[in-house]
XYZ file of C-alpha atoms in Angstrom:
229
model
C -5.575 0.809 -19.154
C -2.980 -0.066 -16.195
C -4.443 1.056 -12.680
C -1.011 2.342 -11.840
C 1.551 3.792 -13.899
C 4.767 5.996 -13.614
C 6.402 7.837 -16.101
C 10.074 8.989 -16.024
C 9.755 9.532 -12.107
C 12.377 11.563 -10.751
C 13.093 12.621 -7.005
C 15.990 14.747 -6.079
C 17.026 15.620 -2.760
C 19.743 18.545 -1.906
C 21.898 20.205 -4.255
C 25.408 20.435 -4.913
C 27.609 18.211 -2.968
C 24.764 17.035 -0.862
C 22.465 16.093 -4.098
C 20.917 12.709 -3.900
C 19.045 11.359 -6.908
C 16.702 9.274 -4.753
C 14.733 8.126 -8.047
C 16.399 8.484 -11.363
C 13.687 7.778 -14.133
C 11.345 5.203 -12.934
C 8.658 3.589 -15.228
C 6.748 0.870 -14.329
C 3.072 -0.574 -14.554
C 0.556 -2.399 -12.737
C -2.667 -4.021 -13.933
C -5.861 -4.522 -12.196
C -5.567 -7.287 -9.799
C -1.765 -7.670 -9.645
C -0.082 -8.394 -6.463
C 3.543 -6.762 -7.224
C 6.598 -6.556 -4.911
C 9.161 -4.024 -5.151
C 12.570 -5.420 -3.691
C 15.545 -2.887 -2.823
C 18.074 -2.606 -0.020
C 18.408 0.275 2.370
C 18.860 3.597 0.287
C 17.544 1.793 -3.018
C 14.790 4.453 -3.326
C 11.855 2.038 -2.759
C 10.194 3.883 0.255
C 10.465 7.365 -1.911
C 8.960 5.504 -4.973
C 6.020 4.216 -2.597
C 5.450 8.077 -1.312
C 5.305 9.080 -5.290
C 3.058 6.398 -5.874
C 0.748 7.443 -2.711
C 0.851 11.167 -3.364
C 2.358 11.218 0.195
C 5.447 13.450 -1.489
C 5.714 15.080 -5.141
C 8.413 14.024 -7.502
C 11.046 16.458 -8.867
C 9.772 15.442 -12.396
C 7.582 12.800 -13.900
C 4.202 11.701 -13.448
C 1.942 9.014 -11.491
C -1.418 7.585 -12.934
C -3.980 6.189 -10.730
C -6.687 4.594 -12.806
C -5.503 7.157 -15.653
C -5.276 10.225 -13.434
C -2.186 11.952 -13.253
C -2.449 12.745 -9.270
C 0.047 15.225 -9.066
C -2.005 17.376 -11.808
C -4.401 17.782 -8.489
C -4.300 20.508 -6.106
C -3.243 19.754 -2.603
C -6.856 19.365 -1.096
C -8.006 17.253 -4.001
C -5.192 15.217 -4.077
C -6.171 14.545 -0.096
C -9.599 13.461 -1.345
C -8.252 11.421 -4.138
C -5.910 9.706 -1.918
C -8.418 8.772 0.781
C -10.774 7.238 -1.696
C -8.546 5.718 -4.415
C -5.613 4.617 -2.319
C -5.300 2.560 0.752
C -2.137 2.063 2.931
C -0.529 -0.378 5.268
C 2.219 0.880 7.263
C 5.182 -1.043 9.018
C 4.148 0.525 12.437
C 0.272 -0.058 11.825
C -0.578 3.791 12.356
C -3.753 2.690 14.279
C -5.698 5.097 16.210
C -5.210 4.083 20.023
C -8.281 5.633 21.178
C -10.588 3.703 18.574
C -11.581 0.314 18.796
C -10.845 -2.483 15.848
C -14.198 -1.583 13.894
C -13.996 1.970 14.643
C -10.309 1.518 13.051
C -11.484 -0.178 10.115
C -13.850 2.131 8.839
C -12.159 5.174 9.670
C -11.352 6.131 5.978
C -14.804 5.608 5.024
C -16.111 8.154 7.848
C -13.503 10.947 7.043
C -14.807 10.894 3.678
C -18.568 11.589 4.880
C -19.808 8.470 3.570
C -21.651 5.157 4.876
C -19.761 1.980 5.017
C -20.749 -1.146 3.128
C -21.555 -3.041 6.090
C -21.878 -6.220 3.904
C -18.594 -6.026 2.489
C -16.763 -4.892 5.641
C -18.282 -8.000 7.354
C -16.510 -9.943 4.814
C -13.231 -8.545 5.242
C -13.366 -8.823 8.627
C -14.171 -12.603 8.475
C -11.664 -13.262 5.970
C -8.949 -11.900 8.457
C -10.241 -13.567 11.589
C -11.049 -10.494 13.363
C -14.794 -11.208 14.176
C -14.110 -11.292 18.111
C -11.908 -8.513 18.172
C -13.972 -5.974 16.673
C -14.414 -3.804 20.096
C -10.747 -4.579 21.611
C -8.504 -1.332 21.301
C -5.106 -1.913 19.534
C -3.120 -2.093 22.618
C -5.294 -5.126 23.162
C -4.044 -6.893 20.136
C -1.057 -8.626 19.243
C 1.100 -7.320 16.207
C -0.141 -9.777 13.768
C -3.673 -9.014 14.733
C -2.709 -5.170 14.318
C -1.608 -5.661 11.002
C -4.510 -7.549 10.020
C -6.598 -4.520 11.232
C -4.322 -2.390 8.946
C -5.202 -4.488 6.166
C -8.936 -4.272 6.647
C -8.770 -0.503 7.008
C -7.045 -0.590 3.639
C -9.748 -2.672 2.012
C -12.768 -0.983 3.483
C -12.716 2.155 0.992
C -12.564 -0.451 -1.786
C -9.380 1.573 -3.241
C -8.200 1.248 -6.617
C -4.457 0.179 -5.103
C -3.097 -0.906 -2.007
C 0.468 0.230 -0.968
C 2.147 -1.776 1.927
C 5.308 -0.393 3.234
C 7.422 -3.016 4.831
C 4.218 -4.530 6.108
C 5.679 -7.268 8.090
C 8.856 -5.388 9.386
C 7.605 -5.264 13.257
C 6.721 -9.152 13.188
C 8.362 -12.429 13.496
C 8.658 -14.473 10.450
C 5.864 -16.995 11.428
C 3.495 -14.238 12.081
C 4.820 -12.510 8.621
C 4.107 -15.260 6.733
C 0.271 -15.685 8.119
C 0.016 -12.080 7.561
C 1.331 -11.775 4.017
C -0.504 -14.793 3.326
C -3.849 -13.214 4.304
C -2.905 -10.094 2.173
C -2.749 -12.362 -0.732
C -5.689 -14.228 -0.330
C -7.995 -11.072 0.459
C -6.720 -9.043 -2.367
C -7.344 -12.281 -4.639
C -11.170 -12.686 -2.929
C -11.864 -8.702 -3.692
C -10.191 -8.364 -6.850
C -7.505 -5.755 -5.056
C -4.322 -4.221 -6.707
C -1.489 -4.583 -4.213
C 2.070 -2.877 -4.547
C 4.234 -4.215 -1.611
C 7.826 -2.840 -0.586
C 10.095 -5.214 1.027
C 13.614 -6.073 1.429
C 12.776 -9.408 2.163
C 13.052 -11.707 -0.765
C 11.224 -14.696 0.723
C 8.250 -12.370 1.424
C 8.648 -10.790 -2.297
C 7.908 -14.373 -3.451
C 4.471 -14.364 -2.534
C 3.873 -11.886 -5.071
C 2.660 -12.234 -8.818
C 5.483 -10.130 -9.803
C 9.043 -8.580 -8.456
C 10.448 -5.540 -9.411
C 13.770 -4.578 -7.935
C 14.775 -1.480 -7.619
C 18.815 -0.223 -7.286
C 20.199 3.345 -7.147
C 16.737 4.852 -7.786
C 16.631 2.683 -11.206
C 14.355 -0.214 -11.873
C 16.970 -2.917 -12.276
C 15.056 -6.064 -13.149
C 11.523 -7.459 -13.301
C 10.446 -10.844 -12.640
C 7.155 -12.349 -13.219
C 6.938 -15.856 -11.357
C 4.049 -16.979 -13.060
C 6.337 -16.795 -16.203
C 8.602 -19.189 -14.370
C 10.970 -16.431 -13.414
């Protein structure tokens, strides 16, 4: 069974002359431990798709399954809990809490769920991402690359079913982008994490196991690099 699956996913904004078919019947699956890039130009529907996958917005029709669960069959409060436990997010703008230090930001999703963090696991994540000497720093005391590493650690902290990364290197220079994405890939492999990344950067997309291209709200092409694409 795939970790993530969509069925005929449609999202329509507006009506009449202002109607926009942001998603026009999207079907794909992601297996456990896969690193998938979804590539598209601005306006192609890739960010809308990510919001649907993460339950941040509801589709006009169609379904999204995470570990076999139809997430849009859940009530809003149930979806909030499910999202917190099963989906980790990495955003372009980092979305760190400015008044919390690095460690507090990392464990925040676990604490919001009323759980006790797995300190041994989180310590391993912190070490993998090279953040051990930054745990007491506030986000404002970190570089962009360091802040994105914290965001990756936070996404991993609750051991979610999938991690969704939305243009995670959009605010970083090319050298730092490569470093951060390489770390994301390595940590994903180390901890058996399933990752779906939205990007417009073809070079960065090549780091993934598989590339899915979206155009005008539809899946246009699928490439598996391990298959020689």
